[in-house]
Amino acid sequence: MKLLENKNVIITGASRGIGKGIAEIFAQHGANIAFTYASSEAPALELEKKLLGMGVKAKAYKSNAANFQEAQHLVAEVSKDFDSIDVLINNAGITKDNLLMRISEDDFDKVIEVNLKSVFNMTKAVQRTMLKQRQGSIINMSSVVGVKGNAGQTNYAASKAGIIGFSKSVALELGSRNIRCNSIAPGFIETEMTDALNEDTVQSWRDAIPLKRGGTPEDVANACVFLASDLSAYVTGQTLNVDGGMLT
Ligand code: NAP
């Protein structure tokens, strides 16, 4: 069953990892995909080609989600290239981990700008289009770290907790126009990035998860399919933990 047939979707940061997984699963469900990347041009163009081969409309855009003007420009371009914007997935994110004692002001600001301000930039940019359409679904990528906190990640935890408060407020403001806004809080998701980590360390993380495995980009993507599709038509302002039971 194709749950997203003909829906036009913007995904930020889809050149790799979770964003790429979302783009692929969404295309399988019939969605047209506009996606961004910060600098990985070759993988982005490769993904664009793959999605086009799946029979949907797809386009890669180089755009810094942390920059307000670039976000406005991006949404204007996507509106020209695709007819409507039905779903926005704010997925782009970075980490710059350090203990509070050592973290620099620049590393705090950077993580807040890329992870949290980007969500404001993009949501504000699509708001007018979704208001006119009188429908839309916005999905913001938080983290279990935003729900629980984590030593060595004050900047990241603050950005991800901020996303949850922002999303609930958008849900309250825009609910009357049939625009829904929810957050997803992934736990430990295994991507190319985590492949580089020490296998014993990674195995100890897996052992501590009730479902006894790390998550995959597809696990997060499937939760996004639910929140993007009409299956979740009566769900807004929520945070869905996709963490194998980690926070339970
Ligand atoms: P990733 O593999 O590092 O990929 C990050 C993506 O974001 C890349 O496509 C990157 O583009 C893009 N990006 C980075 N800065 C950007 C910017 N300023 N503007 C536009 N795009 C930008 O990360 P991931 O593990 O897939 O994580 C994706 C999201 O899930 C993040 O928000 C992360 O915080 C969240 N999350 C991840 C996990 C996990 O275990 N992996 C757990 C909880 C939450 P380039 O390739 O061009 O740099």
JSON list of N, CA, C and O and ligand atoms in Angstrom, two decimals, residues 12-20 36-41 43 63-67 90-95 114-115 118 141-145 156 160 163 184-194, ligand 1:
[
{"chain": "A", "resi": 12, "resn": "THR", "atom": "N", "xyz": [15.19, 18.01, 5.14]},
{"chain": "A", "resi": 12, "resn": "THR", "atom": "CA", "xyz": [16.50, 18.66, 5.25]},
{"chain": "A", "resi": 12, "resn": "THR", "atom": "C", "xyz": [17.54, 17.61, 5.66]},
{"chain": "A", "resi": 12, "resn": "THR", "atom": "O", "xyz": [17.25, 16.71, 6.45]},
{"chain": "A", "resi": 13, "resn": "GLY", "atom": "N", "xyz": [18.74, 17.73, 5.09]},
{"chain": "A", "resi": 13, "resn": "GLY", "atom": "CA", "xyz": [19.85, 16.85, 5.45]},
{"chain": "A", "resi": 13, "resn": "GLY", "atom": "C", "xyz": [19.59, 15.40, 5.08]},
{"chain": "A", "resi": 13, "resn": "GLY", "atom": "O", "xyz": [19.56, 14.52, 5.95]},
{"chain": "A", "resi": 14, "resn": "ALA", "atom": "N", "xyz": [19.44, 15.13, 3.77]},
{"chain": "A", "resi": 14, "resn": "ALA", "atom": "CA", "xyz": [19.14, 13.75, 3.35]},
{"chain": "A", "resi": 14, "resn": "ALA", "atom": "C", "xyz": [20.25, 13.14, 2.51]},
{"chain": "A", "resi": 14, "resn": "ALA", "atom": "O", "xyz": [20.05, 12.11, 1.86]},
{"chain": "A", "resi": 15, "resn": "SER", "atom": "N", "xyz": [21.44, 13.74, 2.51]},
{"chain": "A", "resi": 15, "resn": "SER", "atom": "CA", "xyz": [22.53, 13.18, 1.71]},
{"chain": "A", "resi": 15, "resn": "SER", "atom": "C", "xyz": [23.06, 11.88, 2.31]},
{"chain": "A", "resi": 15, "resn": "SER", "atom": "O", "xyz": [23.76, 11.12, 1.64]},
{"chain": "A", "resi": 16, "resn": "ARG", "atom": "N", "xyz": [22.79, 11.66, 3.59]},
{"chain": "A", "resi": 16, "resn": "ARG", "atom": "CA", "xyz": [23.25, 10.41, 4.24]},
{"chain": "A", "resi": 16, "resn": "ARG", "atom": "C", "xyz": [22.41, 10.13, 5.49]},
{"chain": "A", "resi": 16, "resn": "ARG", "atom": "O", "xyz": [21.53, 10.93, 5.83]},
{"chain": "A", "resi": 17, "resn": "GLY", "atom": "N", "xyz": [22.71, 9.01, 6.13]},
{"chain": "A", "resi": 17, "resn": "GLY", "atom": "CA", "xyz": [22.12, 8.68, 7.43]},
{"chain": "A", "resi": 17, "resn": "GLY", "atom": "C", "xyz": [20.60, 8.59, 7.42]},
{"chain": "A", "resi": 17, "resn": "GLY", "atom": "O", "xyz": [19.99, 8.05, 6.49]},
{"chain": "A", "resi": 18, "resn": "ILE", "atom": "N", "xyz": [19.99, 9.10, 8.49]},
{"chain": "A", "resi": 18, "resn": "ILE", "atom": "CA", "xyz": [18.55, 8.98, 8.69]},
{"chain": "A", "resi": 18, "resn": "ILE", "atom": "C", "xyz": [17.77, 9.69, 7.57]},
{"chain": "A", "resi": 18, "resn": "ILE", "atom": "O", "xyz": [16.79, 9.16, 7.05]},
{"chain": "A", "resi": 19, "resn": "GLY", "atom": "N", "xyz": [18.22, 10.87, 7.19]},
{"chain": "A", "resi": 19, "resn": "GLY", "atom": "CA", "xyz": [17.52, 11.64, 6.15]},
{"chain": "A", "resi": 19, "resn": "GLY", "atom": "C", "xyz": [17.45, 10.87, 4.85]},
{"chain": "A", "resi": 19, "resn": "GLY", "atom": "O", "xyz": [16.40, 10.83, 4.18]},
{"chain": "A", "resi": 20, "resn": "LYS", "atom": "N", "xyz": [18.56, 10.23, 4.49]},
{"chain": "A", "resi": 20, "resn": "LYS", "atom": "CA", "xyz": [18.60, 9.43, 3.26]},
{"chain": "A", "resi": 20, "resn": "LYS", "atom": "C", "xyz": [17.61, 8.26, 3.37]},
{"chain": "A", "resi": 20, "resn": "LYS", "atom": "O", "xyz": [16.86, 7.97, 2.42]},
{"chain": "A", "resi": 36, "resn": "THR", "atom": "N", "xyz": [17.60, 18.43, 0.97]},
{"chain": "A", "resi": 36, "resn": "THR", "atom": "CA", "xyz": [18.77, 19.31, 1.03]},
{"chain": "A", "resi": 36, "resn": "THR", "atom": "C", "xyz": [20.00, 18.57, 1.56]},
{"chain": "A", "resi": 36, "resn": "THR", "atom": "O", "xyz": [19.90, 17.50, 2.14]},
{"chain": "A", "resi": 37, "resn": "TYR", "atom": "N", "xyz": [21.13, 19.23, 1.33]},
{"chain": "A", "resi": 37, "resn": "TYR", "atom": "CA", "xyz": [22.40, 18.79, 1.91]},
{"chain": "A", "resi": 37, "resn": "TYR", "atom": "C", "xyz": [23.21, 20.05, 2.18]},
{"chain": "A", "resi": 37, "resn": "TYR", "atom": "O", "xyz": [22.91, 21.12, 1.62]},
{"chain": "A", "resi": 38, "resn": "ALA", "atom": "N", "xyz": [24.23, 19.91, 3.04]},
{"chain": "A", "resi": 38, "resn": "ALA", "atom": "CA", "xyz": [25.08, 21.07, 3.35]},
{"chain": "A", "resi": 38, "resn": "ALA", "atom": "C", "xyz": [26.28, 21.12, 2.42]},
{"chain": "A", "resi": 38, "resn": "ALA", "atom": "O", "xyz": [26.58, 22.15, 1.83]},
{"chain": "A", "resi": 39, "resn": "SER", "atom": "N", "xyz": [26.98, 19.98, 2.26]},
{"chain": "A", "resi": 39, "resn": "SER", "atom": "CA", "xyz": [28.18, 20.00, 1.42]},
{"chain": "A", "resi": 39, "resn": "SER", "atom": "C", "xyz": [28.40, 18.71, 0.62]},
{"chain": "A", "resi": 39, "resn": "SER", "atom": "O", "xyz": [29.17, 18.72, -0.33]},
{"chain": "A", "resi": 40, "resn": "SER", "atom": "N", "xyz": [27.73, 17.62, 0.98]},
{"chain": "A", "resi": 40, "resn": "SER", "atom": "CA", "xyz": [27.98, 16.33, 0.29]},
{"chain": "A", "resi": 40, "resn": "SER", "atom": "C", "xyz": [27.28, 16.26, -1.06]},
{"chain": "A", "resi": 40, "resn": "SER", "atom": "O", "xyz": [26.28, 15.55, -1.22]},
{"chain": "A", "resi": 41, "resn": "GLU", "atom": "N", "xyz": [27.83, 16.98, -2.04]},
{"chain": "A", "resi": 41, "resn": "GLU", "atom": "CA", "xyz": [27.15, 17.08, -3.34]},
{"chain": "A", "resi": 41, "resn": "GLU", "atom": "C", "xyz": [27.04, 15.74, -4.07]},
{"chain": "A", "resi": 41, "resn": "GLU", "atom": "O", "xyz": [25.96, 15.38, -4.56]},
{"chain": "A", "resi": 43, "resn": "PRO", "atom": "N", "xyz": [27.13, 12.45, -3.03]},
{"chain": "A", "resi": 43, "resn": "PRO", "atom": "CA", "xyz": [26.10, 11.52, -2.51]},
{"chain": "A", "resi": 43, "resn": "PRO", "atom": "C", "xyz": [24.69, 12.05, -2.72]},
{"chain": "A", "resi": 43, "resn": "PRO", "atom": "O", "xyz": [23.77, 11.28, -2.95]},
{"chain": "A", "resi": 63, "resn": "SER", "atom": "N", "xyz": [21.60, 23.72, 0.54]},
{"chain": "A", "resi": 63, "resn": "SER", "atom": "CA", "xyz": [21.01, 24.82, 1.30]},
{"chain": "A", "resi": 63, "resn": "SER", "atom": "C", "xyz": [21.35, 24.65, 2.78]},
{"chain": "A", "resi": 63, "resn": "SER", "atom": "O", "xyz": [21.17, 23.57, 3.35]},
{"chain": "A", "resi": 64, "resn": "ASN", "atom": "N", "xyz": [21.85, 25.71, 3.38]},
{"chain": "A", "resi": 64, "resn": "ASN", "atom": "CA", "xyz": [22.20, 25.69, 4.80]},
{"chain": "A", "resi": 64, "resn": "ASN", "atom": "C", "xyz": [20.95, 25.99, 5.62]},
{"chain": "A", "resi": 64, "resn": "ASN", "atom": "O", "xyz": [20.49, 27.13, 5.65]},
{"chain": "A", "resi": 65, "resn": "ALA", "atom": "N", "xyz": [20.43, 24.96, 6.29]},
{"chain": "A", "resi": 65, "resn": "ALA", "atom": "CA", "xyz": [19.17, 25.12, 7.03]},
{"chain": "A", "resi": 65, "resn": "ALA", "atom": "C", "xyz": [19.30, 26.13, 8.17]},
{"chain": "A", "resi": 65, "resn": "ALA", "atom": "O", "xyz": [18.30, 26.69, 8.63]},
{"chain": "A", "resi": 66, "resn": "ALA", "atom": "N", "xyz": [20.53, 26.37, 8.62]},
{"chain": "A", "resi": 66, "resn": "ALA", "atom": "CA", "xyz": [20.74, 27.30, 9.74]},
{"chain": "A", "resi": 66, "resn": "ALA", "atom": "C", "xyz": [20.61, 28.76, 9.30]},
{"chain": "A", "resi": 66, "resn": "ALA", "atom": "O", "xyz": [20.53, 29.66, 10.15]},
{"chain": "A", "resi": 67, "resn": "ASN", "atom": "N", "xyz": [20.59, 29.00, 7.98]},
{"chain": "A", "resi": 67, "resn": "ASN", "atom": "CA", "xyz": [20.56, 30.37, 7.48]},
{"chain": "A", "resi": 67, "resn": "ASN", "atom": "C", "xyz": [19.12, 30.76, 7.08]},
{"chain": "A", "resi": 67, "resn": "ASN", "atom": "O", "xyz": [18.53, 30.12, 6.20]},
{"chain": "A", "resi": 90, "resn": "ASN", "atom": "N", "xyz": [12.16, 18.29, 9.24]},
{"chain": "A", "resi": 90, "resn": "ASN", "atom": "CA", "xyz": [13.36, 18.99, 9.68]},
{"chain": "A", "resi": 90, "resn": "ASN", "atom": "C", "xyz": [14.28, 17.96, 10.32]},
{"chain": "A", "resi": 90, "resn": "ASN", "atom": "O", "xyz": [14.16, 17.64, 11.51]},
{"chain": "A", "resi": 91, "resn": "ASN", "atom": "N", "xyz": [15.20, 17.44, 9.51]},
{"chain": "A", "resi": 91, "resn": "ASN", "atom": "CA", "xyz": [16.06, 16.34, 9.95]},
{"chain": "A", "resi": 91, "resn": "ASN", "atom": "C", "xyz": [17.52, 16.77, 10.14]},
{"chain": "A", "resi": 91, "resn": "ASN", "atom": "O", "xyz": [18.24, 16.16, 10.92]},
{"chain": "A", "resi": 92, "resn": "ALA", "atom": "N", "xyz": [17.96, 17.83, 9.45]},
{"chain": "A", "resi": 92, "resn": "ALA", "atom": "CA", "xyz": [19.38, 18.21, 9.48]},
{"chain": "A", "resi": 92, "resn": "ALA", "atom": "C", "xyz": [19.83, 18.45, 10.93]},
{"chain": "A", "resi": 92, "resn": "ALA", "atom": "O", "xyz": [19.12, 19.09, 11.70]},
{"chain": "A", "resi": 93, "resn": "GLY", "atom": "N", "xyz": [20.98, 17.92, 11.25]},
{"chain": "A", "resi": 93, "resn": "GLY", "atom": "CA", "xyz": [21.48, 18.12, 12.61]},
{"chain": "A", "resi": 93, "resn": "GLY", "atom": "C", "xyz": [22.95, 17.78, 12.72]},
{"chain": "A", "resi": 93, "resn": "GLY", "atom": "O", "xyz": [23.48, 17.02, 11.90]},
{"chain": "A", "resi": 94, "resn": "ILE", "atom": "N", "xyz": [23.60, 18.35, 13.73]},
{"chain": "A", "resi": 94, "resn": "ILE", "atom": "CA", "xyz": [25.02, 18.08, 13.98]},
{"chain": "A", "resi": 94, "resn": "ILE", "atom": "C", "xyz": [25.24, 17.89, 15.48]},
{"chain": "A", "resi": 94, "resn": "ILE", "atom": "O", "xyz": [24.38, 18.25, 16.29]},
{"chain": "A", "resi": 95, "resn": "THR", "atom": "N", "xyz": [26.41, 17.34, 15.81]},
{"chain": "A", "resi": 95, "resn": "THR", "atom": "CA", "xyz": [26.83, 17.30, 17.22]},
{"chain": "A", "resi": 95, "resn": "THR", "atom": "C", "xyz": [28.19, 17.97, 17.34]},
{"chain": "A", "resi": 95, "resn": "THR", "atom": "O", "xyz": [29.00, 17.92, 16.40]},
{"chain": "A", "resi": 114, "resn": "VAL", "atom": "N", "xyz": [22.24, 25.14, 13.89]},
{"chain": "A", "resi": 114, "resn": "VAL", "atom": "CA", "xyz": [21.98, 24.09, 12.88]},
{"chain": "A", "resi": 114, "resn": "VAL", "atom": "C", "xyz": [20.80, 23.21, 13.30]},
{"chain": "A", "resi": 114, "resn": "VAL", "atom": "O", "xyz": [19.98, 22.82, 12.48]},
{"chain": "A", "resi": 115, "resn": "ASN", "atom": "N", "xyz": [20.70, 22.89, 14.59]},
{"chain": "A", "resi": 115, "resn": "ASN", "atom": "CA", "xyz": [19.66, 21.93, 15.02]},
{"chain": "A", "resi": 115, "resn": "ASN", "atom": "C", "xyz": [18.33, 22.59, 15.33]},
{"chain": "A", "resi": 115, "resn": "ASN", "atom": "O", "xyz": [17.28, 22.02, 15.03]},
{"chain": "A", "resi": 118, "resn": "SER", "atom": "N", "xyz": [17.31, 26.16, 12.62]},
{"chain": "A", "resi": 118, "resn": "SER", "atom": "CA", "xyz": [16.92, 25.63, 11.31]},
{"chain": "A", "resi": 118, "resn": "SER", "atom": "C", "xyz": [15.45, 25.23, 11.28]},
{"chain": "A", "resi": 118, "resn": "SER", "atom": "O", "xyz": [14.76, 25.41, 10.28]},
{"chain": "A", "resi": 141, "resn": "MET", "atom": "N", "xyz": [12.98, 16.36, 13.87]},
{"chain": "A", "resi": 141, "resn": "MET", "atom": "CA", "xyz": [13.84, 15.30, 14.41]},
{"chain": "A", "resi": 141, "resn": "MET", "atom": "C", "xyz": [14.49, 15.77, 15.71]},
{"chain": "A", "resi": 141, "resn": "MET", "atom": "O", "xyz": [15.43, 16.55, 15.71]},
{"chain": "A", "resi": 142, "resn": "SER", "atom": "N", "xyz": [13.93, 15.29, 16.82]},
{"chain": "A", "resi": 142, "resn": "SER", "atom": "CA", "xyz": [14.53, 15.56, 18.12]},
{"chain": "A", "resi": 142, "resn": "SER", "atom": "C", "xyz": [15.49, 14.40, 18.43]},
{"chain": "A", "resi": 142, "resn": "SER", "atom": "O", "xyz": [16.13, 13.87, 17.53]},
{"chain": "A", "resi": 143, "resn": "SER", "atom": "N", "xyz": [15.52, 13.97, 19.69]},
{"chain": "A", "resi": 143, "resn": "SER", "atom": "CA", "xyz": [16.40, 12.87, 20.09]},
{"chain": "A", "resi": 143, "resn": "SER", "atom": "C", "xyz": [16.01, 12.46, 21.51]},
{"chain": "A", "resi": 143, "resn": "SER", "atom": "O", "xyz": [15.49, 13.29, 22.27]},
{"chain": "A", "resi": 144, "resn": "VAL", "atom": "N", "xyz": [16.30, 11.22, 21.88]},
{"chain": "A", "resi": 144, "resn": "VAL", "atom": "CA", "xyz": [16.10, 10.82, 23.28]},
{"chain": "A", "resi": 144, "resn": "VAL", "atom": "C", "xyz": [16.91, 11.73, 24.21]},
{"chain": "A", "resi": 144, "resn": "VAL", "atom": "O", "xyz": [16.54, 11.94, 25.36]},
{"chain": "A", "resi": 145, "resn": "VAL", "atom": "N", "xyz": [18.00, 12.27, 23.67]},
{"chain": "A", "resi": 145, "resn": "VAL", "atom": "CA", "xyz": [18.85, 13.17, 24.47]},
{"chain": "A", "resi": 145, "resn": "VAL", "atom": "C", "xyz": [18.10, 14.48, 24.81]},
{"chain": "A", "resi": 145, "resn": "VAL", "atom": "O", "xyz": [18.32, 15.08, 25.86]},
{"chain": "A", "resi": 156, "resn": "TYR", "atom": "N", "xyz": [23.66, 19.96, 22.44]},
{"chain": "A", "resi": 156, "resn": "TYR", "atom": "CA", "xyz": [22.79, 19.09, 21.64]},
{"chain": "A", "resi": 156, "resn": "TYR", "atom": "C", "xyz": [21.46, 18.84, 22.37]},
{"chain": "A", "resi": 156, "resn": "TYR", "atom": "O", "xyz": [20.38, 18.94, 21.77]},
{"chain": "A", "resi": 160, "resn": "LYS", "atom": "N", "xyz": [17.71, 19.83, 21.08]},
{"chain": "A", "resi": 160, "resn": "LYS", "atom": "CA", "xyz": [16.70, 18.80, 20.82]},
{"chain": "A", "resi": 160, "resn": "LYS", "atom": "C", "xyz": [15.48, 18.96, 21.74]},
{"chain": "A", "resi": 160, "resn": "LYS", "atom": "O", "xyz": [14.36, 18.65, 21.35]},
{"chain": "A", "resi": 163, "resn": "ILE", "atom": "N", "xyz": [13.43, 21.75, 20.28]},
{"chain": "A", "resi": 163, "resn": "ILE", "atom": "CA", "xyz": [12.61, 21.30, 19.15]},
{"chain": "A", "resi": 163, "resn": "ILE", "atom": "C", "xyz": [11.26, 20.78, 19.65]},
{"chain": "A", "resi": 163, "resn": "ILE", "atom": "O", "xyz": [10.22, 21.03, 19.03]},
{"chain": "A", "resi": 184, "resn": "ILE", "atom": "N", "xyz": [9.97, 13.48, 16.50]},
{"chain": "A", "resi": 184, "resn": "ILE", "atom": "CA", "xyz": [10.43, 12.10, 16.67]},
{"chain": "A", "resi": 184, "resn": "ILE", "atom": "C", "xyz": [11.71, 12.15, 17.50]},
{"chain": "A", "resi": 184, "resn": "ILE", "atom": "O", "xyz": [12.58, 13.00, 17.25]},
{"chain": "A", "resi": 185, "resn": "ALA", "atom": "N", "xyz": [11.79, 11.26, 18.48]},
{"chain": "A", "resi": 185, "resn": "ALA", "atom": "CA", "xyz": [13.00, 11.20, 19.31]},
{"chain": "A", "resi": 185, "resn": "ALA", "atom": "C", "xyz": [13.69, 9.85, 19.11]},
{"chain": "A", "resi": 185, "resn": "ALA", "atom": "O", "xyz": [13.37, 8.87, 19.80]},
{"chain": "A", "resi": 186, "resn": "PRO", "atom": "N", "xyz": [14.61, 9.78, 18.13]},
{"chain": "A", "resi": 186, "resn": "PRO", "atom": "CA", "xyz": [15.32, 8.51, 17.92]},
{"chain": "A", "resi": 186, "resn": "PRO", "atom": "C", "xyz": [16.29, 8.25, 19.07]},
{"chain": "A", "resi": 186, "resn": "PRO", "atom": "O", "xyz": [16.82, 9.18, 19.70]},
{"chain": "A", "resi": 187, "resn": "GLY", "atom": "N", "xyz": [16.52, 6.95, 19.31]},
{"chain": "A", "resi": 187, "resn": "GLY", "atom": "CA", "xyz": [17.54, 6.55, 20.28]},
{"chain": "A", "resi": 187, "resn": "GLY", "atom": "C", "xyz": [18.86, 6.38, 19.55]},
{"chain": "A", "resi": 187, "resn": "GLY", "atom": "O", "xyz": [19.31, 7.27, 18.83]},
{"chain": "A", "resi": 188, "resn": "PHE", "atom": "N", "xyz": [19.48, 5.20, 19.71]},
{"chain": "A", "resi": 188, "resn": "PHE", "atom": "CA", "xyz": [20.76, 4.93, 19.04]},
{"chain": "A", "resi": 188, "resn": "PHE", "atom": "C", "xyz": [20.48, 4.34, 17.66]},
{"chain": "A", "resi": 188, "resn": "PHE", "atom": "O", "xyz": [20.04, 3.20, 17.54]},
{"chain": "A", "resi": 189, "resn": "ILE", "atom": "N", "xyz": [20.72, 5.14, 16.64]},
{"chain": "A", "resi": 189, "resn": "ILE", "atom": "CA", "xyz": [20.46, 4.70, 15.27]},
{"chain": "A", "resi": 189, "resn": "ILE", "atom": "C", "xyz": [21.80, 4.44, 14.59]},
{"chain": "A", "resi": 189, "resn": "ILE", "atom": "O", "xyz": [22.67, 5.32, 14.58]},
{"chain": "A", "resi": 190, "resn": "GLU", "atom": "N", "xyz": [21.96, 3.24, 14.03]},
{"chain": "A", "resi": 190, "resn": "GLU", "atom": "CA", "xyz": [23.24, 2.88, 13.42]},
{"chain": "A", "resi": 190, "resn": "GLU", "atom": "C", "xyz": [23.29, 3.38, 11.98]},
{"chain": "A", "resi": 190, "resn": "GLU", "atom": "O", "xyz": [22.45, 3.02, 11.16]},
{"chain": "A", "resi": 191, "resn": "THR", "atom": "N", "xyz": [24.26, 4.26, 11.72]},
{"chain": "A", "resi": 191, "resn": "THR", "atom": "CA", "xyz": [24.46, 4.83, 10.38]},
{"chain": "A", "resi": 191, "resn": "THR", "atom": "C", "xyz": [25.93, 4.65, 9.99]},
{"chain": "A", "resi": 191, "resn": "THR", "atom": "O", "xyz": [26.71, 4.07, 10.76]},
{"chain": "A", "resi": 192, "resn": "GLU", "atom": "N", "xyz": [26.31, 5.17, 8.84]},
{"chain": "A", "resi": 192, "resn": "GLU", "atom": "CA", "xyz": [27.73, 5.09, 8.41]},
{"chain": "A", "resi": 192, "resn": "GLU", "atom": "C", "xyz": [28.64, 5.68, 9.49]},
{"chain": "A", "resi": 192, "resn": "GLU", "atom": "O", "xyz": [29.74, 5.20, 9.72]},
{"chain": "A", "resi": 193, "resn": "MET", "atom": "N", "xyz": [28.10, 6.71, 10.18]},
{"chain": "A", "resi": 193, "resn": "MET", "atom": "CA", "xyz": [28.87, 7.39, 11.21]},
{"chain": "A", "resi": 193, "resn": "MET", "atom": "C", "xyz": [29.23, 6.44, 12.35]},
{"chain": "A", "resi": 193, "resn": "MET", "atom": "O", "xyz": [30.37, 6.41, 12.83]},
{"chain": "A", "resi": 194, "resn": "THR", "atom": "N", "xyz": [28.25, 5.62, 12.79]},
{"chain": "A", "resi": 194, "resn": "THR", "atom": "CA", "xyz": [28.50, 4.73, 13.93]},
{"chain": "A", "resi": 194, "resn": "THR", "atom": "C", "xyz": [29.32, 3.51, 13.51]},
{"chain": "A", "resi": 194, "resn": "THR", "atom": "O", "xyz": [29.87, 2.83, 14.37]},
{"chain": "B", "resi": 1, "resn": "NAP", "atom": "P1", "xyz": [24.31, 12.48, 9.70]},
{"chain": "B", "resi": 1, "resn": "NAP", "atom": "O1", "xyz": [24.53, 11.10, 9.17]},
{"chain": "B", "resi": 1, "resn": "NAP", "atom": "O2", "xyz": [25.46, 13.23, 10.26]},
{"chain": "B", "resi": 1, "resn": "NAP", "atom": "O3", "xyz": [23.61, 13.36, 8.53]},
{"chain": "B", "resi": 1, "resn": "NAP", "atom": "C1", "xyz": [23.31, 14.70, 8.77]},
{"chain": "B", "resi": 1, "resn": "NAP", "atom": "C2", "xyz": [22.65, 15.28, 7.54]},
{"chain": "B", "resi": 1, "resn": "NAP", "atom": "O4", "xyz": [22.36, 16.67, 7.81]},
{"chain": "B", "resi": 1, "resn": "NAP", "atom": "C3", "xyz": [23.56, 15.26, 6.31]},
{"chain": "B", "resi": 1, "resn": "NAP", "atom": "O5", "xyz": [22.76, 15.06, 5.17]},
{"chain": "B", "resi": 1, "resn": "NAP", "atom": "C4", "xyz": [24.15, 16.68, 6.31]},
{"chain": "B", "resi": 1, "resn": "NAP", "atom": "O6", "xyz": [24.52, 17.14, 5.00]},
{"chain": "B", "resi": 1, "resn": "NAP", "atom": "C5", "xyz": [22.97, 17.47, 6.81]},
{"chain": "B", "resi": 1, "resn": "NAP", "atom": "N1", "xyz": [23.33, 18.77, 7.39]},
{"chain": "B", "resi": 1, "resn": "NAP", "atom": "C6", "xyz": [24.21, 19.03, 8.37]},
{"chain": "B", "resi": 1, "resn": "NAP", "atom": "N2", "xyz": [24.25, 20.36, 8.61]},
{"chain": "B", "resi": 1, "resn": "NAP", "atom": "C7", "xyz": [23.37, 20.93, 7.75]},
{"chain": "B", "resi": 1, "resn": "NAP", "atom": "C8", "xyz": [22.96, 22.26, 7.49]},
{"chain": "B", "resi": 1, "resn": "NAP", "atom": "N3", "xyz": [23.47, 23.30, 8.17]},
{"chain": "B", "resi": 1, "resn": "NAP", "atom": "N4", "xyz": [22.03, 22.49, 6.53]},
{"chain": "B", "resi": 1, "resn": "NAP", "atom": "C9", "xyz": [21.51, 21.47, 5.81]},
{"chain": "B", "resi": 1, "resn": "NAP", "atom": "N5", "xyz": [21.86, 20.19, 6.01]},
{"chain": "B", "resi": 1, "resn": "NAP", "atom": "C10", "xyz": [22.78, 19.92, 6.97]},
{"chain": "B", "resi": 1, "resn": "NAP", "atom": "O7", "xyz": [23.19, 12.47, 10.87]},
{"chain": "B", "resi": 1, "resn": "NAP", "atom": "P2", "xyz": [22.10, 11.36, 11.25]},
{"chain": "B", "resi": 1, "resn": "NAP", "atom": "O8", "xyz": [22.70, 10.45, 12.25]},
{"chain": "B", "resi": 1, "resn": "NAP", "atom": "O9", "xyz": [21.48, 10.82, 10.04]},
{"chain": "B", "resi": 1, "resn": "NAP", "atom": "O10", "xyz": [21.04, 12.28, 12.04]},
{"chain": "B", "resi": 1, "resn": "NAP", "atom": "C11", "xyz": [19.94, 12.92, 11.41]},
{"chain": "B", "resi": 1, "resn": "NAP", "atom": "C12", "xyz": [19.10, 13.62, 12.47]},
{"chain": "B", "resi": 1, "resn": "NAP", "atom": "O11", "xyz": [18.67, 12.68, 13.45]},
{"chain": "B", "resi": 1, "resn": "NAP", "atom": "C13", "xyz": [19.86, 14.70, 13.22]},
{"chain": "B", "resi": 1, "resn": "NAP", "atom": "O12", "xyz": [19.00, 15.77, 13.54]},
{"chain": "B", "resi": 1, "resn": "NAP", "atom": "C14", "xyz": [20.28, 13.98, 14.50]},
{"chain": "B", "resi": 1, "resn": "NAP", "atom": "O13", "xyz": [20.48, 14.89, 15.56]},
{"chain": "B", "resi": 1, "resn": "NAP", "atom": "C15", "xyz": [19.08, 13.11, 14.74]},
{"chain": "B", "resi": 1, "resn": "NAP", "atom": "N6", "xyz": [19.36, 11.94, 15.58]},
{"chain": "B", "resi": 1, "resn": "NAP", "atom": "C16", "xyz": [20.28, 11.00, 15.19]},
{"chain": "B", "resi": 1, "resn": "NAP", "atom": "C17", "xyz": [20.51, 9.89, 16.01]},
{"chain": "B", "resi": 1, "resn": "NAP", "atom": "C18", "xyz": [21.49, 8.79, 15.64]},
{"chain": "B", "resi": 1, "resn": "NAP", "atom": "O14", "xyz": [21.72, 7.89, 16.46]},
{"chain": "B", "resi": 1, "resn": "NAP", "atom": "N7", "xyz": [22.07, 8.80, 14.45]},
{"chain": "B", "resi": 1, "resn": "NAP", "atom": "C19", "xyz": [19.82, 9.78, 17.23]},
{"chain": "B", "resi": 1, "resn": "NAP", "atom": "C20", "xyz": [18.92, 10.76, 17.59]},
{"chain": "B", "resi": 1, "resn": "NAP", "atom": "C21", "xyz": [18.68, 11.83, 16.75]},
{"chain": "B", "resi": 1, "resn": "NAP", "atom": "P3", "xyz": [26.05, 16.93, 4.46]},
{"chain": "B", "resi": 1, "resn": "NAP", "atom": "O15", "xyz": [26.17, 15.46, 4.15]},
{"chain": "B", "resi": 1, "resn": "NAP", "atom": "O16", "xyz": [26.12, 17.76, 3.23]},
{"chain": "B", "resi": 1, "resn": "NAP", "atom": "O17", "xyz": [26.95, 17.36, 5.56]}
]
